[in-house]
Amino acid sequence: MGAGPGTHPGANLAALRDHNAALVLGLLRDAGEAGASRAELAARTGLTPQAVSKITGRLRESGLAAEAGRRASTGGKPATVLCLVPGAAHALGLHLDRDTLTVTLADLMGAAVATRTTPLAFGAGGDAVLDAVAREATALLAEAGAPAVLGAGVAAPGPLDHRGGVLHRVTGFPQWDGFPLRDALSERLALPVTLDKDTNAAALGLALRGPRDAAASSFAYLHLGTGLGAGLVLGGRVHRGARTGAGEFGHQVLQLDGPPCPCGNRGCLEVLCLAAVAAGDTARAARLLGVGAANLVRLLDIDHVLLGGRTVLADPDAYVRGVRAELADAVAVRVAPGGDRTVVEGAAELVLAPLFGRGVDEMTIGLSGGH
């Protein structure tokens, strides 16, 4: 792809490497168009006014923040309001499903600027998938006017190793086992790349877009589409497990002598649920999903359950009813906000979240260097 699909904004990245700058940026992002004054930023971060002035000065020089008017005077000098500049930089979000590729360009607020969706033959192997991603990313960025891009977040089917950026034996596609997807895509895109499981990316995006007073909440995002998996947020943090193995929700065994599952076991929730979907028995599929959800709620004592994925979205009321019936009002159940963009928007947040001091200790571990 030559010089790559986007321009690396070096000044922007340099400004964001400082932890305190990330905290300030995070507060500006939360404030939205209302913005925040330097005094408010100092009070919320615990930093000195002098430190905040230096940080906001750097952010303004880099184009990431700008003055946006003044507060009404309360007797003293009116305070200058600062706002994040959403279009100063962007992130690519990539959702690699088993049969579909979705690419989105998100601004610093996480808002989608442009999105492309195309069929994808995930079973065609590495070269074909890399070619498709590079082609769609290049086309998307050309449509958007070649904006500055900080990196690409990739949401892919699991299991995988998000720290090493390597796929494992993806259910139904064992040929991907050991493929270094993160580094291969970084080479093709000439961008830093972060890789995570699709359900984890969705859970991250949902956690970040939720109300700040719910930051310590715990929930499960259950995704029923070409497969069945879960993204878990415990105490406000995405729970991946030491090997990104958490959330393999679809491979809990419900029927010991049940039909074989591509994972190698028999009677897995995923194979039972997908069989019901294929037979057009939505009520049974929803009930099975509810049984699995009830197991999860009892095990983890989570606060609520969010449902997503193309199968759920095709008949959301039926799936919400079916899951609620099995949970017996133990927790709230609803369709996840974001619709069919939940995963790809979360993929973009894999890049954006660390820049705003959100999940830095977890997310930067899986970041490749780019080129």
Short mmCIF file of C-alpha atoms in Angstrom, two decimals:
data_model
loop_
_atom_site.label_atom_id
_atom_site.label_comp_id
_atom_site.label_asym_id
_atom_site.label_seq_id
_atom_site.Cartn_x
_atom_site.Cartn_y
_atom_site.Cartn_z
CA MET A 1 0.00 0.00 0.00
CA GLY A 2 2.97 2.22 -0.33
CA ALA A 3 2.92 5.03 2.20
CA GLY A 4 -0.06 3.55 3.98
CA PRO A 5 -3.71 4.55 4.15
CA GLY A 6 -3.29 7.52 6.47
CA THR A 7 -0.88 10.06 7.84
CA HIS A 8 0.73 9.49 11.23
CA PRO A 9 0.12 12.66 13.29
CA GLY A 10 3.41 12.57 15.18
CA ALA A 11 2.75 15.73 17.18
CA ASN A 12 -0.59 14.38 18.31
CA LEU A 13 0.89 11.10 19.49
CA ALA A 14 3.67 12.87 21.32
CA ALA A 15 1.14 14.97 23.19
CA LEU A 16 -0.83 11.87 24.17
CA ARG A 17 2.09 9.82 25.52
CA ASP A 18 1.92 11.69 28.80
CA HIS A 19 -0.44 10.10 31.33
CA ASN A 20 -1.65 13.43 32.69
CA ALA A 21 -2.35 14.69 29.20
CA ALA A 22 -4.44 11.58 28.59
CA LEU A 23 -6.45 12.28 31.74
CA VAL A 24 -7.12 15.85 30.59
CA LEU A 25 -8.10 14.68 27.13
CA GLY A 26 -10.42 12.10 28.64
CA LEU A 27 -12.22 14.80 30.61
CA LEU A 28 -12.51 16.97 27.50
CA ARG A 29 -13.97 14.02 25.62
CA ASP A 30 -16.51 13.42 28.40
CA ALA A 31 -17.41 17.13 28.45
CA GLY A 32 -18.31 17.12 24.75
CA GLU A 33 -19.41 20.41 23.22
CA ALA A 34 -19.92 21.96 26.67
CA GLY A 35 -16.15 21.84 27.23
CA ALA A 36 -14.32 22.46 30.48
CA SER A 37 -12.29 25.30 31.95
CA ARG A 38 -8.72 24.89 33.15
CA ALA A 39 -9.91 25.30 36.74
CA GLU A 40 -12.46 22.51 36.26
CA LEU A 41 -9.81 20.26 34.72
CA ALA A 42 -7.45 20.91 37.62
CA ALA A 43 -10.16 20.13 40.17
CA ARG A 44 -11.17 16.88 38.46
CA THR A 45 -7.64 15.58 37.86
CA GLY A 46 -6.01 16.79 41.06
CA LEU A 47 -3.28 18.45 39.00
CA THR A 48 -2.03 21.94 39.77
CA PRO A 49 -3.40 24.83 37.66
CA GLN A 50 0.13 25.35 36.32
CA ALA A 51 0.36 21.72 35.19
CA VAL A 52 -3.04 21.91 33.52
CA SER A 53 -2.05 25.11 31.72
CA LYS A 54 1.09 23.45 30.34
CA ILE A 55 -0.83 20.37 29.24
CA THR A 56 -3.66 22.30 27.59
CA GLY A 57 -1.08 24.51 25.89
CA ARG A 58 0.52 21.43 24.32
CA LEU A 59 -2.85 20.03 23.33
CA ARG A 60 -3.80 23.30 21.65
CA GLU A 61 -0.47 23.45 19.80
CA SER A 62 -1.01 19.92 18.52
CA GLY A 63 -4.54 20.76 17.38
CA LEU A 64 -6.22 18.29 19.74
CA ALA A 65 -7.94 20.95 21.85
CA ALA A 66 -9.19 24.46 21.18
CA GLU A 67 -10.71 27.37 23.05
CA ALA A 68 -14.49 27.50 22.69
CA GLY A 69 -15.74 30.66 24.38
CA ARG A 70 -15.97 31.66 28.01
CA ARG A 71 -18.08 30.76 31.02
CA ALA A 72 -20.54 33.34 32.30
CA SER A 73 -18.84 35.53 34.89
CA THR A 74 -19.63 34.91 38.54
CA GLY A 75 -17.88 38.05 39.69
CA GLY A 76 -14.34 37.37 38.55
CA LYS A 77 -12.72 37.06 35.16
CA PRO A 78 -14.78 34.75 32.91
CA ALA A 79 -13.09 31.35 32.55
CA THR A 80 -12.00 30.23 29.10
CA VAL A 81 -13.64 26.97 27.98
CA LEU A 82 -11.60 24.29 26.19
CA CYS A 83 -13.02 21.57 23.95
CA LEU A 84 -11.65 18.49 22.27
CA VAL A 85 -11.28 18.85 18.49
CA PRO A 86 -12.92 15.63 17.24
CA GLY A 87 -11.52 15.82 13.72
CA ALA A 88 -7.90 16.38 14.77
CA ALA A 89 -7.18 12.66 14.40
CA HIS A 90 -9.03 9.44 13.69
CA ALA A 91 -8.97 5.70 14.28
CA LEU A 92 -9.86 2.86 11.98
CA GLY A 93 -12.16 0.17 13.31
CA LEU A 94 -12.20 -3.20 11.52
CA HIS A 95 -14.70 -5.97 12.21
CA LEU A 96 -13.67 -9.26 10.62
CA ASP A 97 -16.70 -11.52 10.80
CA ARG A 98 -16.77 -14.97 9.24
CA ASP A 99 -18.62 -13.71 6.16
CA THR A 100 -18.53 -9.91 6.36
CA LEU A 101 -15.92 -7.16 6.68
CA THR A 102 -16.93 -3.81 8.16
CA VAL A 103 -14.51 -0.87 8.22
CA THR A 104 -15.28 2.40 9.97
CA LEU A 105 -13.43 5.66 10.47
CA ALA A 106 -14.07 7.22 13.88
CA ASP A 107 -13.11 10.67 15.13
CA LEU A 108 -11.66 11.36 18.58
CA MET A 109 -15.16 11.34 20.09
CA GLY A 110 -15.65 7.82 18.75
CA ALA A 111 -18.27 9.02 16.26
CA ALA A 112 -18.31 7.24 12.91
CA VAL A 113 -17.26 9.50 10.05
CA ALA A 114 -17.58 6.89 7.29
CA THR A 115 -18.25 3.15 7.12
CA ARG A 116 -17.96 0.44 4.45
CA THR A 117 -19.29 -3.12 4.58
CA THR A 118 -18.44 -5.89 2.12
CA PRO A 119 -18.66 -9.69 1.97
CA LEU A 120 -15.63 -11.52 3.39
CA ALA A 121 -14.56 -15.14 2.93
CA PHE A 122 -12.77 -15.61 6.25
CA GLY A 123 -12.03 -19.21 5.34
CA ALA A 124 -10.07 -18.11 2.26
CA GLY A 125 -6.98 -17.61 4.42
CA GLY A 126 -4.53 -14.92 5.38
CA ASP A 127 -3.54 -13.40 2.05
CA ALA A 128 -7.10 -13.06 0.78
CA VAL A 129 -8.32 -11.51 4.03
CA LEU A 130 -5.38 -9.11 4.24
CA ASP A 131 -5.98 -8.02 0.65
CA ALA A 132 -9.66 -7.38 1.37
CA VAL A 133 -8.91 -5.35 4.50
CA ALA A 134 -6.24 -3.27 2.76
CA ARG A 135 -8.52 -2.61 -0.22
CA GLU A 136 -11.51 -1.53 1.89
CA ALA A 137 -9.43 0.57 4.29
CA THR A 138 -7.76 2.39 1.39
CA ALA A 139 -11.12 3.05 -0.28
CA LEU A 140 -12.69 4.28 2.95
CA LEU A 141 -9.87 6.70 3.72
CA ALA A 142 -9.88 8.01 0.16
CA GLU A 143 -13.61 8.72 0.47
CA ALA A 144 -12.95 10.54 3.75
CA GLY A 145 -10.23 12.73 2.28
CA ALA A 146 -7.17 10.88 3.65
CA PRO A 147 -7.44 12.07 7.27
CA ALA A 148 -4.76 11.63 9.93
CA VAL A 149 -5.10 8.14 11.41
CA LEU A 150 -3.65 7.11 14.76
CA GLY A 151 -4.01 3.37 14.25
CA ALA A 152 -6.38 0.51 13.49
CA GLY A 153 -8.35 -1.57 15.96
CA VAL A 154 -9.24 -5.05 14.72
CA ALA A 155 -12.10 -7.13 16.13
CA ALA A 156 -11.89 -10.77 15.02
CA PRO A 157 -13.48 -14.10 15.97
CA GLY A 158 -11.80 -15.90 18.86
CA PRO A 159 -10.09 -17.57 20.42
CA LEU A 160 -7.01 -15.39 20.03
CA ASP A 161 -4.09 -13.91 21.96
CA HIS A 162 -4.61 -10.14 22.15
CA ARG A 163 -1.16 -9.55 23.69
CA GLY A 164 0.71 -11.42 20.98
CA GLY A 165 -1.73 -10.42 18.25
CA VAL A 166 -2.10 -14.03 17.12
CA LEU A 167 -5.24 -15.97 16.18
CA HIS A 168 -5.83 -19.44 17.58
CA ARG A 169 -8.21 -22.16 16.37
CA VAL A 170 -11.14 -19.97 15.35
CA THR A 171 -14.28 -22.09 15.54
CA GLY A 172 -14.90 -23.49 12.08
CA PHE A 173 -11.59 -22.14 10.71
CA PRO A 174 -8.73 -24.05 12.38
CA GLN A 175 -6.36 -23.05 9.55
CA TRP A 176 -5.96 -19.65 11.24
CA ASP A 177 -4.28 -21.19 14.29
CA GLY A 178 -1.03 -19.32 14.99
CA PHE A 179 -1.52 -16.65 12.33
CA PRO A 180 0.08 -13.30 13.41
CA LEU A 181 -2.86 -11.20 12.27
CA ARG A 182 -1.92 -8.03 14.16
CA ASP A 183 1.58 -7.73 12.74
CA ALA A 184 0.51 -8.82 9.25
CA LEU A 185 -2.17 -6.12 9.15
CA SER A 186 0.21 -3.53 10.56
CA GLU A 187 2.55 -4.29 7.67
CA ARG A 188 -0.23 -4.01 5.09
CA LEU A 189 -1.82 -0.87 6.52
CA ALA A 190 1.40 0.86 7.59
CA LEU A 191 -0.32 1.68 10.88
CA PRO A 192 -0.11 0.58 14.50
CA VAL A 193 -2.70 -2.19 14.99
CA THR A 194 -4.48 -3.49 18.08
CA LEU A 195 -6.21 -6.88 17.90
CA ASP A 196 -8.92 -8.18 20.20
CA LYS A 197 -11.81 -10.60 20.13
CA ASP A 198 -14.96 -9.18 18.54
CA THR A 199 -17.03 -9.50 21.70
CA ASN A 200 -14.31 -7.86 23.82
CA ALA A 201 -14.13 -4.92 21.43
CA ALA A 202 -17.90 -4.51 21.62
CA ALA A 203 -17.84 -4.68 25.42
CA LEU A 204 -15.09 -2.04 25.55
CA GLY A 205 -17.06 0.34 23.36
CA LEU A 206 -20.24 -0.19 25.37
CA ALA A 207 -18.42 0.40 28.65
CA LEU A 208 -16.86 3.64 27.38
CA ARG A 209 -20.09 4.97 25.93
CA GLY A 210 -22.08 4.25 29.08
CA PRO A 211 -22.78 6.85 31.76
CA ARG A 212 -19.76 7.74 33.85
CA ASP A 213 -21.61 6.99 37.10
CA ALA A 214 -21.95 3.40 35.87
CA ALA A 215 -18.21 3.01 35.31
CA ALA A 216 -17.92 0.40 38.07
CA SER A 217 -20.79 -1.71 36.77
CA SER A 218 -20.56 -5.27 35.51
CA PHE A 219 -22.36 -6.59 32.45
CA ALA A 220 -22.26 -9.25 29.76
CA TYR A 221 -22.60 -8.47 26.06
CA LEU A 222 -23.96 -11.60 24.33
CA HIS A 223 -23.39 -11.62 20.57
CA LEU A 224 -25.36 -14.04 18.40
CA GLY A 225 -24.49 -13.88 14.72
CA THR A 226 -22.36 -16.29 12.71
CA GLY A 227 -21.24 -17.60 16.11
CA LEU A 228 -22.08 -17.04 19.77
CA GLY A 229 -19.78 -15.33 22.24
CA ALA A 230 -19.70 -12.90 25.15
CA GLY A 231 -17.82 -9.79 26.14
CA LEU A 232 -17.53 -9.37 29.91
CA VAL A 233 -17.13 -6.12 31.82
CA LEU A 234 -16.44 -6.68 35.52
CA GLY A 235 -16.06 -3.69 37.81
CA GLY A 236 -15.94 -1.36 34.82
CA ARG A 237 -13.08 -3.23 33.07
CA VAL A 238 -13.12 -5.64 30.16
CA HIS A 239 -12.27 -9.10 31.45
CA ARG A 240 -10.20 -11.01 28.89
CA GLY A 241 -8.43 -13.61 30.96
CA ALA A 242 -4.71 -14.29 30.86
CA ARG A 243 -4.94 -15.76 27.33
CA THR A 244 -7.96 -13.82 26.03
CA GLY A 245 -9.93 -16.97 26.75
CA ALA A 246 -12.70 -15.39 28.80
CA GLY A 247 -16.05 -14.98 27.11
CA GLU A 248 -16.15 -18.23 25.13
CA PHE A 249 -19.79 -18.22 26.14
CA GLY A 250 -20.99 -20.35 23.23
CA HIS A 251 -18.87 -23.32 24.23
CA GLN A 252 -20.45 -24.13 27.56
CA VAL A 253 -21.81 -27.68 27.22
CA LEU A 254 -25.57 -27.92 27.73
CA GLN A 255 -26.16 -31.42 26.35
CA LEU A 256 -23.59 -34.14 27.04
CA ASP A 257 -24.75 -36.34 24.15
CA GLY A 258 -25.62 -33.41 21.91
CA PRO A 259 -24.55 -32.70 18.33
CA PRO A 260 -20.84 -32.22 17.62
CA CYS A 261 -19.53 -28.65 17.71
CA PRO A 262 -16.68 -27.44 15.45
CA CYS A 263 -14.73 -26.71 18.64
CA GLY A 264 -14.44 -30.46 19.23
CA ASN A 265 -16.98 -30.86 22.04
CA ARG A 266 -20.58 -32.02 21.85
CA GLY A 267 -23.74 -30.19 22.82
CA CYS A 268 -22.24 -26.71 23.07
CA LEU A 269 -24.65 -23.81 23.48
CA GLU A 270 -23.44 -22.33 20.19
CA VAL A 271 -24.18 -25.38 18.06
CA LEU A 272 -27.59 -25.87 19.72
CA CYS A 273 -28.52 -22.22 19.37
CA LEU A 274 -27.39 -21.91 15.74
CA ALA A 275 -29.29 -25.11 14.88
CA ALA A 276 -32.46 -23.58 16.29
CA VAL A 277 -31.83 -20.41 14.29
CA ALA A 278 -31.28 -22.42 11.09
CA ALA A 279 -34.54 -24.29 11.72
CA GLY A 280 -36.41 -21.00 12.08
CA ASP A 281 -37.23 -21.76 15.73
CA THR A 282 -36.54 -18.31 17.19
CA ALA A 283 -38.33 -19.11 20.46
CA ARG A 284 -36.04 -22.08 21.12
CA ALA A 285 -32.92 -20.13 20.12
CA ALA A 286 -33.91 -17.32 22.49
CA ARG A 287 -34.61 -19.76 25.30
CA LEU A 288 -31.22 -21.44 24.83
CA LEU A 289 -29.55 -18.04 24.86
CA GLY A 290 -31.44 -17.30 28.07
CA VAL A 291 -30.31 -20.54 29.72
CA GLY A 292 -26.70 -19.67 28.96
CA ALA A 293 -27.22 -16.12 30.19
CA ALA A 294 -28.71 -17.40 33.43
CA ASN A 295 -25.66 -19.61 33.99
CA LEU A 296 -23.44 -16.58 33.45
CA VAL A 297 -25.41 -14.34 35.79
CA ARG A 298 -25.33 -16.95 38.56
CA LEU A 299 -21.60 -17.47 38.11
CA LEU A 300 -20.50 -13.82 37.94
CA ASP A 301 -23.33 -11.91 39.66
CA ILE A 302 -23.32 -9.28 36.91
CA ASP A 303 -25.63 -6.25 36.87
CA HIS A 304 -27.20 -6.52 33.41
CA VAL A 305 -27.17 -8.36 30.08
CA LEU A 306 -26.90 -6.69 26.66
CA LEU A 307 -27.81 -8.57 23.49
CA GLY A 308 -26.42 -7.99 20.00
CA GLY A 309 -25.40 -9.61 16.73
CA ARG A 310 -27.23 -9.88 13.43
CA THR A 311 -29.45 -12.78 14.55
CA VAL A 312 -30.67 -10.93 17.63
CA LEU A 313 -31.16 -7.72 15.65
CA ALA A 314 -33.34 -9.55 13.13
CA ASP A 315 -35.94 -10.15 15.89
CA PRO A 316 -34.82 -8.24 18.98
CA ASP A 317 -38.09 -8.38 20.91
CA ALA A 318 -38.24 -12.18 20.70
CA TYR A 319 -34.70 -12.57 22.01
CA VAL A 320 -35.16 -10.08 24.83
CA ARG A 321 -38.35 -11.89 25.89
CA GLY A 322 -36.71 -15.31 25.71
CA VAL A 323 -33.68 -14.30 27.74
CA ARG A 324 -35.76 -12.42 30.30
CA ALA A 325 -37.95 -15.48 30.80
CA GLU A 326 -34.95 -17.59 31.83
CA LEU A 327 -33.45 -14.91 34.07
CA ALA A 328 -36.69 -14.37 35.99
CA ASP A 329 -36.01 -10.63 36.45
CA ALA A 330 -32.68 -11.33 38.17
CA VAL A 331 -31.01 -8.63 36.08
CA ALA A 332 -32.00 -6.15 33.37
CA VAL A 333 -31.92 -7.42 29.78
CA ARG A 334 -31.94 -5.20 26.70
CA VAL A 335 -30.55 -4.88 23.19
CA ALA A 336 -27.14 -3.21 23.14
CA PRO A 337 -27.05 0.34 21.77
CA GLY A 338 -25.22 0.68 18.48
CA GLY A 339 -27.11 -1.93 16.50
CA ASP A 340 -25.02 -3.58 13.80
CA ARG A 341 -22.17 -1.12 14.48
CA THR A 342 -21.58 -2.23 18.07
CA VAL A 343 -18.53 -4.36 17.29
CA VAL A 344 -16.86 -2.10 14.72
CA GLU A 345 -17.31 0.99 16.90
CA GLY A 346 -15.72 -0.95 19.75
CA ALA A 347 -12.86 -1.87 17.42
CA ALA A 348 -12.10 1.82 16.88
CA GLU A 349 -12.11 2.31 20.65
CA LEU A 350 -9.27 -0.22 20.90
CA VAL A 351 -7.13 2.58 19.48
CA LEU A 352 -8.85 5.56 21.09
CA ALA A 353 -9.37 4.34 24.67
CA PRO A 354 -5.69 4.35 25.73
CA LEU A 355 -5.28 7.87 24.35
CA PHE A 356 -7.81 9.10 26.88
CA GLY A 357 -6.42 7.20 29.85
CA ARG A 358 -9.04 4.46 29.61
CA GLY A 359 -7.73 0.92 29.97
CA VAL A 360 -4.16 1.91 29.09
CA ASP A 361 -2.57 -0.82 31.18
CA GLU A 362 -4.59 -3.46 29.37
CA MET A 363 -4.75 -2.11 25.86
CA THR A 364 -1.23 -0.92 25.13
CA ILE A 365 0.11 -4.44 25.73
CA GLY A 366 -1.44 -5.54 22.46
CA LEU A 367 -0.33 -2.58 20.30
CA SER A 368 2.04 -3.21 17.41
CA GLY A 369 4.60 -0.63 16.40
CA GLY A 370 3.39 0.24 12.94
CA HIS A 371 5.66 1.40 10.14
#
